[in-house]
Tab-separated table of C-alpha atoms in Angstrom:
chain	number	residue	atom	x	y	z
Y	255	MET	CA	-0.079	-0.164	0.849
Y	256	THR	CA	1.233	3.334	-1.202
Y	257	LEU	CA	1.557	6.067	1.039
Y	258	LEU	CA	-1.131	7.660	-1.243
Y	259	ASP	CA	-3.500	4.369	-0.049
Y	260	ASP	CA	-2.460	5.287	3.219
Y	261	ASP	CA	-3.978	9.467	3.138
Y	262	ALA	CA	-6.798	8.364	2.018
Y	263	THR	CA	-7.639	5.042	3.993
Y	264	SER	CA	-7.223	8.164	6.624
Y	265	GLN	CA	-9.859	9.908	5.290
Y	266	LYS	CA	-12.058	7.407	5.526
Y	267	ARG	CA	-11.503	7.295	8.974
Y	268	LEU	CA	-12.335	10.090	9.369
Y	269	ALA	CA	-15.191	11.257	7.312
Y	270	LEU	CA	-17.177	8.261	9.407
Y	271	ALA	CA	-16.017	9.152	12.827
Y	272	ILE	CA	-16.925	13.633	11.296
Y	273	ILE	CA	-20.263	11.105	10.759
Y	274	ASP	CA	-20.491	9.949	13.937
Y	275	PHE	CA	-20.867	12.942	15.018
Y	276	LEU	CA	-22.389	14.694	13.668
Y	277	SER	CA	-25.244	11.794	14.558
Y	278	ASN	CA	-24.957	11.816	17.708
Y	279	SER	CA	-25.453	15.476	18.166
Y	280	LEU	CA	-28.775	14.750	17.158
Y	281	LYS	CA	-29.457	12.501	20.018
Y	282	ASP	CA	-28.123	14.167	22.668
Y	283	GLY	CA	-29.138	17.208	21.704
Y	284	SER	CA	-26.985	19.220	20.695
Y	285	VAL	CA	-28.235	20.387	18.367
Y	286	SER	CA	-31.901	21.469	17.313
Y	287	SER	CA	-34.557	19.146	16.282
Y	288	GLU	CA	-35.187	22.269	13.739
Y	289	ASP	CA	-31.843	21.261	12.319
Y	290	THR	CA	-32.268	17.335	11.672
Y	291	GLU	CA	-32.722	17.690	7.931
Y	292	SER	CA	-29.583	20.197	7.355
Y	293	ILE	CA	-27.612	17.511	9.274
Y	294	GLU	CA	-28.718	14.566	7.580
Y	295	ILE	CA	-27.940	16.199	4.285
Y	296	ALA	CA	-24.280	16.823	5.421
Y	297	LYS	CA	-23.871	13.056	6.872
Y	298	SER	CA	-25.285	12.096	3.433
Y	299	CYS	CA	-23.178	14.061	2.067
Y	300	ILE	CA	-19.902	13.460	3.240
Y	301	ALA	CA	-20.508	10.410	2.630
Y	302	ASP	CA	-20.884	10.766	-0.852
Y	303	THR	CA	-16.910	12.574	-0.781
Y	304	PHE	CA	-15.936	9.559	0.647
Y	305	HIS	CA	-17.479	6.821	-0.167
Y	306	VAL	CA	-18.037	5.968	2.737
Y	307	ASP	CA	-20.875	3.092	4.434
Y	308	PRO	CA	-22.289	5.978	7.812
Y	309	SER	CA	-24.433	1.485	7.642
Y	310	ASP	CA	-21.171	-0.003	7.661
Y	311	GLN	CA	-20.411	-0.350	12.780
Y	312	ALA	CA	-17.005	-2.874	11.363
Y	313	ALA	CA	-15.946	0.289	9.689
Y	314	LEU	CA	-16.684	3.039	12.436
Y	315	LYS	CA	-15.459	0.583	14.940
Y	316	ASP	CA	-11.698	0.056	12.518
Y	317	ALA	CA	-12.072	4.198	12.421
Y	318	ILE	CA	-12.155	5.370	15.661
Y	319	GLY	CA	-13.331	2.806	18.451
Y	320	ASP	CA	-14.636	2.167	21.466
Y	321	GLN	CA	-13.975	6.162	21.883
Y	322	SER	CA	-15.873	9.228	20.140
Y	323	LEU	CA	-14.668	12.115	17.439
Y	324	LEU	CA	-15.592	14.387	20.864
Y	325	SER	CA	-13.437	12.154	23.475
Y	326	ILE	CA	-10.550	11.923	21.119
Y	327	TYR	CA	-10.796	15.357	20.443
Y	328	GLY	CA	-10.930	17.235	24.301
Y	329	VAL	CA	-7.240	14.538	23.711
Y	330	TYR	CA	-5.805	16.583	22.273
Y	331	GLU	CA	-7.334	19.743	23.715
Y	332	LYS	CA	-5.219	18.857	26.727
Y	333	LEU	CA	-2.619	18.144	25.297
Y	334	LYS	CA	-1.996	21.598	23.365
Y	335	GLY	CA	-2.725	23.038	26.486
Y	336	LYS	CA	-0.192	20.520	28.620
Y	337	SER	CA	2.540	21.744	25.964
Y	338	SER	CA	1.593	25.296	26.697
Y	339	THR	CA	2.194	24.802	29.553
Y	340	ALA	CA	4.974	22.647	30.806
Y	341	PRO	CA	6.838	21.738	27.850
Y	342	MET	CA	7.832	17.655	27.529
Y	343	PRO	CA	10.825	16.552	29.817
Y	344	SER	CA	13.909	15.703	28.903
Y	345	ALA	CA	17.473	14.607	29.822
Y	346	SER	CA	18.787	14.308	26.754
Y	347	GLY	CA	17.151	17.464	25.516
Y	348	SER	CA	16.808	15.683	21.767
Y	349	LYS	CA	14.496	17.444	19.000
Y	350	GLY	CA	11.696	13.631	19.599
Y	351	SER	CA	11.486	14.989	23.430
Y	352	ALA	CA	10.875	18.314	23.255
Y	353	SER	CA	8.868	18.929	19.869
Y	354	THR	CA	3.888	19.347	20.548
Y	355	PRO	CA	2.446	16.452	19.660
Y	356	LYS	CA	0.706	17.573	16.832
Y	357	PRO	CA	-2.801	14.536	16.287
Y	358	SER	CA	-5.091	15.077	12.870
Y	359	GLY	CA	-7.299	13.089	14.069
Y	360	PRO	CA	-7.365	9.001	14.960
Y	361	THR	CA	-4.853	7.183	14.522
Y	362	PRO	CA	-4.797	3.350	14.456
Y	363	THR	CA	-1.426	1.381	14.968
Y	364	ASN	CA	1.632	3.053	14.405
Y	365	PRO	CA	4.533	0.037	13.554
Y	366	GLU	CA	7.227	2.754	14.246
Y	367	ALA	CA	5.167	3.730	17.265
Y	368	GLU	CA	5.389	-0.144	18.845
Y	369	SER	CA	9.123	0.588	17.838
Y	370	PHE	CA	9.453	3.771	20.298
Y	371	LYS	CA	7.527	2.206	23.172
Y	372	SER	CA	8.880	-1.579	22.984
Y	373	GLN	CA	12.057	0.588	23.269
Y	374	GLY	CA	11.009	2.396	25.893
Y	375	ASN	CA	9.544	-0.187	28.181
Y	376	ALA	CA	13.855	-1.890	27.951
Y	377	ALA	CA	15.129	1.669	29.014
Y	378	MET	CA	12.009	1.418	31.887
Y	379	GLN	CA	13.817	-2.037	32.607
Y	380	GLN	CA	16.821	-0.707	32.753
Y	381	LYS	CA	16.196	2.034	34.797
Y	382	ASP	CA	16.965	4.482	32.644
Y	383	TYR	CA	13.595	6.501	33.868
Y	384	PRO	CA	14.597	9.747	30.789
Y	385	LYS	CA	15.953	7.561	28.281
Y	386	ALA	CA	11.872	5.890	29.471
Y	387	ILE	CA	10.627	9.389	29.034
Y	388	ASP	CA	12.135	9.911	25.438
Y	389	LEU	CA	11.001	7.082	23.580
Y	390	TYR	CA	7.527	7.033	25.097
Y	391	THR	CA	7.376	10.295	23.701
Y	392	LYS	CA	8.075	9.869	20.077
Y	393	ALA	CA	5.874	7.109	20.223
Y	394	ILE	CA	3.084	9.661	21.399
Y	395	ASN	CA	4.117	12.377	18.522
Y	396	LEU	CA	3.990	9.666	16.230
Y	397	SER	CA	0.365	8.508	18.193
Y	398	PRO	CA	-0.981	10.951	20.721
Y	399	THR	CA	-3.921	9.090	21.611
Y	400	ASN	CA	-2.809	6.386	22.030
Y	401	PRO	CA	-3.647	5.770	26.037
Y	402	ILE	CA	-0.676	3.250	26.430
Y	403	TYR	CA	1.874	5.035	25.195
Y	404	LEU	CA	0.253	7.742	27.720
Y	405	SER	CA	0.564	5.840	30.445
Y	406	ASN	CA	4.014	4.128	29.631
Y	407	ARG	CA	5.180	7.265	30.304
Y	408	ALA	CA	3.308	8.807	33.203
Y	409	ALA	CA	5.100	5.451	34.899
Y	410	ALA	CA	8.469	7.355	33.988
Y	411	TYR	CA	7.946	10.760	35.009
Y	412	SER	CA	6.495	8.808	38.670
Y	413	ALA	CA	9.988	6.411	38.643
Y	414	SER	CA	11.634	9.746	37.888
Y	415	HIS	CA	10.061	11.407	41.355
Y	416	LYS	CA	8.410	13.430	37.966
Y	417	HIS	CA	4.208	13.278	39.671
Y	418	ALA	CA	2.967	16.185	38.706
Y	419	GLU	CA	3.907	15.705	34.227
Y	420	ALA	CA	3.012	11.959	35.582
Y	421	CYS	CA	-0.103	12.450	36.698
Y	422	ALA	CA	-1.101	15.145	33.451
Y	423	ASP	CA	-0.271	12.071	31.174
Y	424	ALA	CA	-2.290	9.574	33.385
Y	425	GLU	CA	-4.985	11.334	32.891
Y	426	LEU	CA	-4.675	12.491	29.153
Y	427	ALA	CA	-4.988	8.402	29.445
Y	428	VAL	CA	-7.665	7.767	31.153
Y	429	SER	CA	-9.631	10.285	28.728
Y	430	ALA	CA	-8.365	8.650	26.000
Y	431	ASP	CA	-10.003	5.211	27.039
Y	432	PRO	CA	-11.150	5.121	30.006
Y	433	LYS	CA	-11.299	1.148	29.497
Y	434	TYR	CA	-7.516	1.399	30.799
Y	435	THR	CA	-7.439	0.659	33.824
Y	436	LYS	CA	-3.416	0.730	35.084
Y	437	ALA	CA	-3.479	5.254	33.564
Y	438	TRP	CA	-5.618	5.328	36.329
Y	439	SER	CA	-3.569	3.107	38.384
Y	440	ARG	CA	-1.112	5.666	37.380
Y	441	LEU	CA	-2.894	8.517	38.180
Y	442	GLY	CA	-4.725	6.994	41.772
Y	443	LEU	CA	-0.295	7.164	42.605
Y	444	ALA	CA	0.682	10.392	41.464
Y	445	ARG	CA	-2.386	12.605	43.089
Y	446	PHE	CA	-1.729	10.150	46.344
Y	447	VAL	CA	1.850	11.714	46.127
Y	448	LEU	CA	0.940	15.228	45.246
Y	449	GLY	CA	-1.171	15.424	47.844
Y	450	ASP	CA	-4.575	14.896	46.776
Y	451	ALA	CA	-6.477	11.580	48.223
Y	452	LYS	CA	-9.452	12.161	47.805
Y	453	GLY	CA	-8.418	12.494	43.569
Y	454	SER	CA	-6.421	9.630	44.460
Y	455	MET	CA	-9.086	7.431	45.893
Y	456	GLU	CA	-11.364	8.564	42.899
Y	457	ALA	CA	-8.736	7.108	40.749
Y	458	TYR	CA	-8.249	4.002	42.269
Y	459	GLN	CA	-12.692	3.465	42.315
Y	460	LYS	CA	-12.667	3.823	38.949
Y	461	GLY	CA	-9.826	1.248	38.052
Y	462	ILE	CA	-11.803	-1.339	39.965
Y	463	ASP	CA	-14.893	-0.043	38.387
Y	464	TYR	CA	-13.621	-0.684	34.807
Y	465	GLU	CA	-12.065	-4.319	36.047
Y	466	GLY	CA	-14.812	-5.526	37.206
Y	467	SER	CA	-15.086	-8.537	40.045
Y	468	GLY	CA	-14.103	-6.170	43.017
Y	469	GLY	CA	-10.525	-5.319	41.411
Y	470	SER	CA	-7.212	-7.079	41.573
Y	471	GLU	CA	-4.956	-6.543	44.976
Y	472	ALA	CA	-3.009	-3.606	43.587
Y	473	MET	CA	-6.022	-1.176	42.620
Y	474	LYS	CA	-7.828	-2.966	46.137
Y	475	LYS	CA	-4.943	-1.681	47.738
Y	476	GLY	CA	-4.206	1.048	46.251
Y	477	TYR	CA	-7.644	3.003	47.183
Y	478	LYS	CA	-7.227	1.067	51.030
Y	479	THR	CA	-4.290	3.335	51.185
Y	480	ALA	CA	-5.882	6.153	50.111
Y	481	LYS	CA	-8.382	6.073	52.384
Y	482	GLU	CA	-6.420	6.190	54.998
Y	483	LYS	CA	-5.113	8.806	54.277
Y	484	VAL	CA	-8.439	10.515	53.385
Y	485	GLU	CA	-9.687	9.458	56.858
Y	486	GLU	CA	-6.669	10.158	58.356
Y	487	GLU	CA	-6.940	14.089	57.744
Y	488	GLU	CA	-9.978	14.661	57.847
Y	489	ARG	CA	-9.357	13.328	62.280
Y	490	GLU	CA	-6.078	15.504	62.085
Y	491	ASN	CA	-9.267	18.323	60.897
Y	492	ALA	CA	-11.534	17.409	63.517
Y	493	GLU	CA	-8.612	17.756	66.273
Y	494	GLY	CA	-7.357	20.323	65.159
Y	495	SER	CA	-10.640	22.503	65.224
Y	496	SER	CA	-11.674	20.847	68.886
Y	497	ASP	CA	-8.458	22.481	69.514
Y	498	ARG	CA	-8.991	26.089	68.430
Y	499	ASP	CA	-12.420	26.191	70.293
Y	500	ALA	CA	-10.864	25.813	73.523
Y	501	THR	CA	-8.594	28.285	72.875
Y	502	SER	CA	-10.938	30.567	71.965
Y	503	PRO	CA	-11.473	32.878	74.375
Y	504	THR	CA	-15.151	33.115	74.196
Y	505	ARG	CA	-14.620	30.107	76.446
Y	506	GLY	CA	-13.262	29.795	79.823
Y	507	ALA	CA	-13.920	29.101	83.609
Y	508	GLY	CA	-17.962	28.522	83.771
Y	509	GLY	CA	-18.580	32.293	81.586
Y	510	ALA	CA	-17.434	33.919	84.928
Y	511	GLY	CA	-13.842	36.384	83.501
Y	512	ALA	CA	-12.569	34.231	81.615
Y	513	GLY	CA	-9.110	34.490	80.028
Y	514	THR	CA	-8.108	33.211	77.199
Y	515	GLY	CA	-7.395	29.452	77.276
Y	516	GLY	CA	-9.795	29.133	80.312
Y	517	MET	CA	-7.294	31.310	83.336
Y	518	PRO	CA	-9.535	33.420	85.828
Y	519	ASP	CA	-8.969	37.248	85.396
Y	520	LEU	CA	-7.663	37.326	88.676
Y	521	SER	CA	-9.034	41.010	88.133
Y	522	GLY	CA	-11.332	41.036	89.692
Y	523	LEU	CA	-10.761	38.746	92.124
Y	524	ALA	CA	-8.445	41.573	92.901
Y	525	SER	CA	-11.304	44.863	92.365
Y	526	MET	CA	-13.417	43.036	94.974
Y	527	LEU	CA	-10.685	42.290	97.438
Y	528	GLY	CA	-9.344	46.356	97.457
Y	529	GLY	CA	-12.419	47.789	95.874
Y	530	GLY	CA	-10.169	49.990	93.781
Y	531	GLY	CA	-6.505	48.714	93.807
Y	532	GLY	CA	-3.736	49.992	96.066
Y	533	GLY	CA	-2.598	52.420	97.635
Y	534	GLY	CA	-2.945	54.303	94.204
Y	535	GLY	CA	-6.641	53.352	92.484
Y	536	GLY	CA	-5.104	50.144	90.968
Y	537	MET	CA	-4.237	47.240	91.109
Y	538	PRO	CA	-3.233	45.550	94.152
Y	539	ASP	CA	0.283	44.251	94.033
Y	540	LEU	CA	0.093	40.720	93.494
Y	541	SER	CA	3.629	40.005	94.313
Y	542	ALA	CA	2.235	40.346	97.660
Y	543	LEU	CA	0.177	38.803	97.095
Y	544	MET	CA	1.004	34.884	95.806
Y	545	ASN	CA	4.075	35.578	98.756
Y	546	ASN	CA	0.831	34.942	101.287
Y	547	PRO	CA	0.915	30.493	100.725
Y	548	MET	CA	-2.390	30.698	101.900
Y	549	PHE	CA	-3.415	33.069	98.822
Y	550	ALA	CA	-0.584	31.186	96.982
Y	551	SER	CA	-1.909	27.409	97.248
Y	552	MET	CA	-5.732	29.581	96.468
Y	553	ALA	CA	-5.055	30.867	92.549
Y	554	GLN	CA	-3.965	27.300	92.325
Y	555	ASN	CA	-5.982	26.473	92.641
Y	556	LEU	CA	-8.695	28.187	90.850
Y	557	MET	CA	-6.084	28.076	87.266
Y	558	SER	CA	-6.851	24.107	88.037
Y	559	ASN	CA	-10.224	24.693	88.491
Y	560	PRO	CA	-11.451	27.898	87.114
Y	561	GLU	CA	-15.241	27.178	87.743
Y	562	ALA	CA	-14.508	27.789	90.951
Y	563	LEU	CA	-13.965	31.057	90.311
Y	564	GLN	CA	-17.766	31.881	90.098
Y	565	GLY	CA	-18.251	29.894	93.346
Y	566	LEU	CA	-15.277	32.528	94.677
Y	567	MET	CA	-16.845	35.278	93.159
Y	568	ASN	CA	-20.437	35.277	95.005
Y	569	ASN	CA	-19.441	33.554	97.828
Y	570	PRO	CA	-21.160	36.384	100.715
Y	571	ARG	CA	-18.661	34.967	103.595
Y	572	LEU	CA	-15.975	37.142	101.133
Y	573	ARG	CA	-18.186	39.807	100.123
Y	574	GLU	CA	-18.960	40.849	103.546
Y	575	MET	CA	-14.872	40.333	105.389
Y	576	ALA	CA	-13.898	42.796	102.119
Y	577	GLN	CA	-16.534	45.004	102.667
Y	578	GLY	CA	-15.096	44.480	106.552
Y	579	LEU	CA	-11.473	45.326	105.774
Y	580	GLY	CA	-12.341	48.163	104.081
Y	581	GLY	CA	-9.788	48.023	101.152
Y	582	GLY	CA	-6.067	48.949	103.894
Y	583	GLY	CA	-7.382	52.388	104.555
Y	584	GLY	CA	-8.150	54.718	101.381
Y	585	GLY	CA	-8.503	51.400	98.711
Y	586	GLY	CA	-4.713	50.531	99.784
Y	587	MET	CA	-4.441	46.513	100.833
Y	588	PRO	CA	-6.609	44.490	102.434
Y	589	ASP	CA	-5.085	42.703	105.451
Y	590	ILE	CA	-4.128	39.454	103.884
Y	591	SER	CA	-3.633	37.678	107.302
Y	592	ALA	CA	-6.826	38.297	108.519
Y	593	MET	CA	-8.045	37.148	105.761
Y	594	MET	CA	-6.119	34.178	105.219
Y	595	SER	CA	-7.095	33.686	109.209
Y	596	ASP	CA	-11.007	32.551	108.220
Y	597	PRO	CA	-11.815	29.477	108.429
Y	598	SER	CA	-14.273	29.456	105.851
Y	599	LEU	CA	-11.976	31.403	103.702
Y	600	ARG	CA	-9.620	28.512	104.191
Y	601	GLU	CA	-12.617	25.651	103.089
Y	602	MET	CA	-12.892	27.360	99.552
């Protein structure tokens, strides 16, 4: 078969793919029923011009397989978007790996592309990952929608610790052929390493679904690992939320003068004891207070049990004593020794 014959065959396949796309557009409502006649005329013109039979299901399957022209074009758009933001990396910097794939439609198995794939597989076995990436890229340039080539390059990227590139290739592979389950496994791995445990779990689940019969052990193991990570992250988020609630200024000693983290507000107690402070109308001298062993013990009890502050502040005996002591003359420091000798205060 000559090159001209090859071109004619490719054109016929593309014509069948276009006719299939037009038919599906009518079925799924992409075009209105008012355009039905125009679509049918277009299909007839394409069939007559390229001498194809739209009713030949075998020829249609040979043209697009289990895919559709729309899904194939979607892969092309993703490839185009990837090449515009992240050029294909290669250790050798060869022309084959640097060029951008330019798919022109569905492509049959290409013997040259298969040769590059086989060489890439051999490089993977030798753990020469840069070379494998270069060879798989050459195969992809010749057959851009082949999920095996894309998935194999994803594996080579993962082995090279280039997980973002591996993720992109695996996504292209599952878009090209969702039934190729190795691509789902490689997508799950790439997402997991990139920190997307939930996305990884979803990819492994897709692989299990497409494998059928509950999935392979490797796929189930990947799913289990991703699921455990998701659950761990959810627990950590819940614990972090609880910790933030516990340290919130709105929580504390029963709503009675609580400071940050439940610390008692001793300024309220000092105000009640001194009626306005030590000598100068301010806060009593806390260093003098804490030098008294009884008061220090009481303060420690309050700090370890903030709820007790509410009862202390409402204790009528303490209020009576504070009023009787009168703030130590002129609003100054009360007589701590007199307070601490009182049995009712000792019991607090």
